[in-house]
mmCIF file of C-alpha atoms in Angstrom:
data_model
loop_
_atom_site.group_PDB
_atom_site.id
_atom_site.type_symbol
_atom_site.label_atom_id
_atom_site.label_comp_id
_atom_site.label_asym_id
_atom_site.label_seq_id
_atom_site.Cartn_x
_atom_site.Cartn_y
_atom_site.Cartn_z
ATOM 1 C CA UNK H 1030 -6.638 -15.173 2.190
ATOM 2 C CA UNK H 1031 -6.447 -12.087 4.288
ATOM 3 C CA UNK H 1032 -7.710 -8.472 3.668
ATOM 4 C CA UNK H 1033 -5.530 -5.445 4.579
ATOM 5 C CA UNK H 1034 -5.818 -1.735 4.119
ATOM 6 C CA UNK H 1035 -3.478 0.247 2.050
ATOM 7 C CA UNK H 1036 -3.260 4.037 1.664
ATOM 8 C CA UNK H 1037 -3.161 5.814 -1.733
ATOM 9 C CA UNK H 1038 -3.247 9.472 -2.569
ATOM 10 C CA UNK H 1039 -5.880 10.954 -4.921
ATOM 11 C CA UNK H 1040 -3.631 10.921 -8.026
ATOM 12 C CA UNK H 1041 -2.693 7.250 -7.431
ATOM 13 C CA UNK H 1042 -6.451 6.358 -6.942
ATOM 14 C CA UNK H 1043 -7.133 7.980 -10.317
ATOM 15 C CA UNK H 1044 -4.510 5.905 -12.165
ATOM 16 C CA UNK H 1045 -5.747 2.776 -10.514
ATOM 17 C CA UNK H 1046 -9.272 3.500 -11.636
ATOM 18 C CA UNK H 1047 -7.913 4.121 -15.236
ATOM 19 C CA UNK H 1048 -6.089 0.799 -15.157
ATOM 20 C CA UNK H 1049 -2.700 2.387 -15.540
ATOM 21 C CA UNK H 1050 -1.267 1.430 -12.115
ATOM 22 C CA UNK H 1051 -0.558 -2.242 -11.638
ATOM 23 C CA UNK H 1052 2.519 -2.221 -9.271
ATOM 24 C CA UNK H 1053 3.059 -0.379 -5.993
ATOM 25 C CA UNK H 1054 6.248 -0.161 -4.005
ATOM 26 C CA UNK H 1055 6.656 0.531 -0.288
ATOM 27 C CA UNK H 1056 9.752 1.160 1.844
ATOM 28 C CA UNK H 1057 10.697 -1.837 3.963
ATOM 29 C CA UNK H 1058 10.544 -0.739 7.685
ATOM 30 C CA UNK H 1059 12.615 -1.716 9.556
ATOM 31 C CA UNK H 1060 15.471 -2.414 7.095
ATOM 32 C CA UNK H 1061 16.895 -5.974 7.221
ATOM 33 C CA UNK H 1062 20.398 -6.462 8.648
ATOM 34 C CA UNK H 1063 22.955 -9.203 7.799
ATOM 35 C CA UNK H 1064 23.899 -12.049 10.128
ATOM 36 C CA UNK H 1065 26.729 -14.571 9.821
ATOM 37 C CA UNK H 1066 26.961 -17.484 12.378
ATOM 38 C CA UNK H 1067 24.562 -15.638 14.682
ATOM 39 C CA UNK H 1068 26.533 -12.324 14.582
ATOM 40 C CA UNK H 1069 25.209 -9.047 13.154
ATOM 41 C CA UNK H 1070 27.535 -7.996 10.310
ATOM 42 C CA UNK H 1071 25.770 -4.831 8.902
ATOM 43 C CA UNK H 1072 22.862 -2.754 9.904
ATOM 44 C CA UNK H 1073 23.439 -0.128 7.258
ATOM 45 C CA UNK H 1074 21.543 0.739 4.139
ATOM 46 C CA UNK H 1075 20.748 -2.305 1.942
ATOM 47 C CA UNK H 1076 22.214 -0.386 -0.955
ATOM 48 C CA UNK H 1077 25.614 -0.538 0.699
ATOM 49 C CA UNK H 1078 25.502 -4.285 1.437
ATOM 50 C CA UNK H 1079 27.377 -6.779 -0.709
ATOM 51 C CA UNK H 1080 25.557 -10.078 -0.204
ATOM 52 C CA UNK H 1081 27.749 -13.103 0.131
ATOM 53 C CA UNK H 1082 26.509 -16.735 0.179
ATOM 54 C CA UNK H 1083 27.342 -17.051 3.891
ATOM 55 C CA UNK H 1084 25.429 -13.984 4.881
ATOM 56 C CA UNK H 1085 21.798 -14.261 5.874
ATOM 57 C CA UNK H 1086 19.616 -11.162 5.644
ATOM 58 C CA UNK H 1087 17.249 -11.054 8.726
ATOM 59 C CA UNK H 1088 14.426 -8.841 9.872
ATOM 60 C CA UNK H 1089 14.848 -7.367 13.374
ATOM 61 C CA UNK H 1090 11.747 -9.420 14.353
ATOM 62 C CA UNK H 1091 13.451 -12.688 13.366
ATOM 63 C CA UNK H 1092 11.964 -13.326 9.906
ATOM 64 C CA UNK H 1093 14.592 -14.712 7.628
ATOM 65 C CA UNK H 1094 15.115 -14.522 3.841
ATOM 66 C CA UNK H 1095 16.164 -17.394 1.600
ATOM 67 C CA UNK H 1096 18.754 -16.733 -1.143
ATOM 68 C CA UNK H 1097 20.021 -13.620 -2.747
ATOM 69 C CA UNK H 1098 16.614 -12.584 -4.190
ATOM 70 C CA UNK H 1099 15.380 -12.314 -0.636
ATOM 71 C CA UNK H 1100 12.056 -14.117 -0.982
ATOM 72 C CA UNK H 1101 9.834 -12.624 1.819
ATOM 73 C CA UNK H 1102 6.961 -14.381 3.400
ATOM 74 C CA UNK H 1103 6.214 -11.857 6.148
ATOM 75 C CA UNK H 1104 5.240 -8.798 4.078
ATOM 76 C CA UNK H 1105 2.960 -6.421 5.968
ATOM 77 C CA UNK H 1106 0.918 -6.039 2.747
ATOM 78 C CA UNK H 1107 0.289 -9.764 2.494
ATOM 79 C CA UNK H 1108 1.322 -12.617 0.279
ATOM 80 C CA UNK H 1109 0.073 -13.764 -3.169
ATOM 81 C CA UNK H 1110 -3.715 -14.312 -3.073
ATOM 82 C CA UNK H 1111 -4.348 -11.777 -0.280
ATOM 83 C CA UNK H 1112 -6.372 -8.571 -0.962
ATOM 84 C CA UNK H 1113 -5.725 -4.928 -0.253
ATOM 85 C CA UNK H 1114 -8.642 -2.502 0.143
ATOM 86 C CA UNK H 1115 -7.736 1.072 -0.820
ATOM 87 C CA UNK H 1116 -8.158 3.835 1.690
ATOM 88 C CA UNK H 1117 -8.562 7.279 0.078
ATOM 89 C CA UNK H 1118 -9.944 10.724 1.044
ATOM 90 C CA UNK H 1119 -13.667 10.397 1.434
ATOM 91 C CA UNK H 1120 -16.791 11.662 3.254
ATOM 92 C CA UNK H 1121 -20.276 10.661 4.059
ATOM 93 C CA UNK H 1122 -22.580 12.463 1.522
ATOM 94 C CA UNK H 1123 -26.039 12.954 0.165
ATOM 95 C CA UNK H 1124 -26.664 12.932 -3.550
ATOM 96 C CA UNK H 1125 -28.752 15.640 -5.214
ATOM 97 C CA UNK H 1126 -31.848 13.334 -4.895
ATOM 98 C CA UNK H 1127 -31.256 12.761 -1.197
ATOM 99 C CA UNK H 1128 -29.666 9.342 -1.389
ATOM 100 C CA UNK H 1129 -27.069 8.822 1.411
ATOM 101 C CA UNK H 1130 -23.649 7.227 0.471
ATOM 102 C CA UNK H 1131 -19.906 7.984 0.328
ATOM 103 C CA UNK H 1132 -18.170 10.530 -1.935
ATOM 104 C CA UNK H 1133 -14.623 10.217 -3.050
ATOM 105 C CA UNK H 1134 -12.418 13.112 -3.550
ATOM 106 C CA UNK H 1135 -10.024 11.636 -6.057
ATOM 107 C CA UNK H 1136 -12.476 11.657 -8.978
ATOM 108 C CA UNK H 1137 -15.564 13.442 -7.521
ATOM 109 C CA UNK H 1138 -17.748 10.321 -7.659
ATOM 110 C CA UNK H 1139 -20.224 8.809 -5.238
ATOM 111 C CA UNK H 1140 -20.183 5.117 -3.972
ATOM 112 C CA UNK H 1141 -23.567 4.727 -5.694
ATOM 113 C CA UNK H 1142 -22.246 5.884 -9.043
ATOM 114 C CA UNK H 1143 -23.760 9.348 -9.125
ATOM 115 C CA UNK H 1144 -21.805 12.538 -9.336
ATOM 116 C CA UNK H 1145 -21.266 15.154 -6.592
ATOM 117 C CA UNK H 1146 -23.015 18.489 -6.810
ATOM 118 C CA UNK H 1147 -20.617 21.354 -7.841
ATOM 119 C CA UNK H 1148 -20.691 23.058 -4.380
ATOM 120 C CA UNK H 1149 -19.931 19.680 -2.469
ATOM 121 C CA UNK H 1150 -16.377 20.811 -1.390
ATOM 122 C CA UNK H 1151 -17.793 23.923 0.150
ATOM 123 C CA UNK H 1152 -20.535 22.155 2.149
ATOM 124 C CA UNK H 1153 -18.866 19.158 3.563
ATOM 125 C CA UNK H 1154 -15.586 18.329 5.261
ATOM 126 C CA UNK H 1155 -13.445 15.567 3.725
ATOM 127 C CA UNK H 1156 -12.073 12.816 5.991
ATOM 128 C CA UNK H 1157 -8.428 11.662 5.809
ATOM 129 C CA UNK H 1158 -7.837 8.350 4.060
ATOM 130 C CA UNK H 1159 -6.444 6.792 7.247
ATOM 131 C CA UNK H 1160 -9.901 7.042 8.787
ATOM 132 C CA UNK H 1161 -11.756 5.292 5.949
ATOM 133 C CA UNK H 1162 -13.632 2.207 7.175
ATOM 134 C CA UNK H 1163 -13.703 -1.020 5.080
ATOM 135 C CA UNK H 1164 -17.398 -0.538 4.178
ATOM 136 C CA UNK H 1165 -16.638 2.744 2.502
ATOM 137 C CA UNK H 1166 -13.803 1.464 0.317
ATOM 138 C CA UNK H 1167 -14.593 1.058 -3.395
ATOM 139 C CA UNK H 1168 -11.355 -0.529 -4.679
ATOM 140 C CA UNK H 1169 -10.055 -3.925 -3.762
ATOM 141 C CA UNK H 1170 -6.660 -5.091 -5.208
ATOM 142 C CA UNK H 1171 -5.221 -8.569 -5.312
ATOM 143 C CA UNK H 1172 -1.720 -9.262 -4.191
ATOM 144 C CA UNK H 1173 -0.004 -11.205 -7.047
ATOM 145 C CA UNK H 1174 3.650 -11.128 -5.671
ATOM 146 C CA UNK H 1175 5.672 -9.531 -2.972
ATOM 147 C CA UNK H 1176 9.439 -9.238 -3.043
ATOM 148 C CA UNK H 1177 12.055 -6.977 -1.676
ATOM 149 C CA UNK H 1178 13.853 -4.892 -4.333
ATOM 150 C CA UNK H 1179 16.743 -2.475 -4.048
ATOM 151 C CA UNK H 1180 16.017 1.000 -5.329
ATOM 152 C CA UNK H 1181 18.907 0.851 -7.779
ATOM 153 C CA UNK H 1182 17.428 -2.305 -9.427
ATOM 154 C CA UNK H 1183 14.071 -0.831 -10.444
ATOM 155 C CA UNK H 1184 13.801 -0.318 -14.167
ATOM 156 C CA UNK H 1185 10.976 0.947 -16.524
ATOM 157 C CA UNK H 1186 10.092 -2.600 -17.382
#
């Protein structure tokens, strides 16, 4: 099992905390290309590619897919069983009773469970989520499955 960071905006953090968000999708970068007998066939958009049985989708770094569903074992967000710790907008803070901990902008809470004073935004500077260290993260998610999916195939279900 590995732990990796993942960035979420404040609205996304709120829906995760409410239990409403259970799936996240990220753009695959770089996009795969098709290869047949060692020759590159198509480097265009995956939406324009018609997959045939003799074509092999390949990552530019050499990671290959198996079958038309493109099962992917080299996902930068991990594989089933790995964990993602959420990076969000935060700051080091002091509670009203002088306790030192982290504050989270998404819902105005402290790491220790207390609430921020009303004037906290005026007093302290928030730090960008990209700079959040692991120790300050309050949300850890488990990777259940990773798979490539074409945008046109995504449904409400």
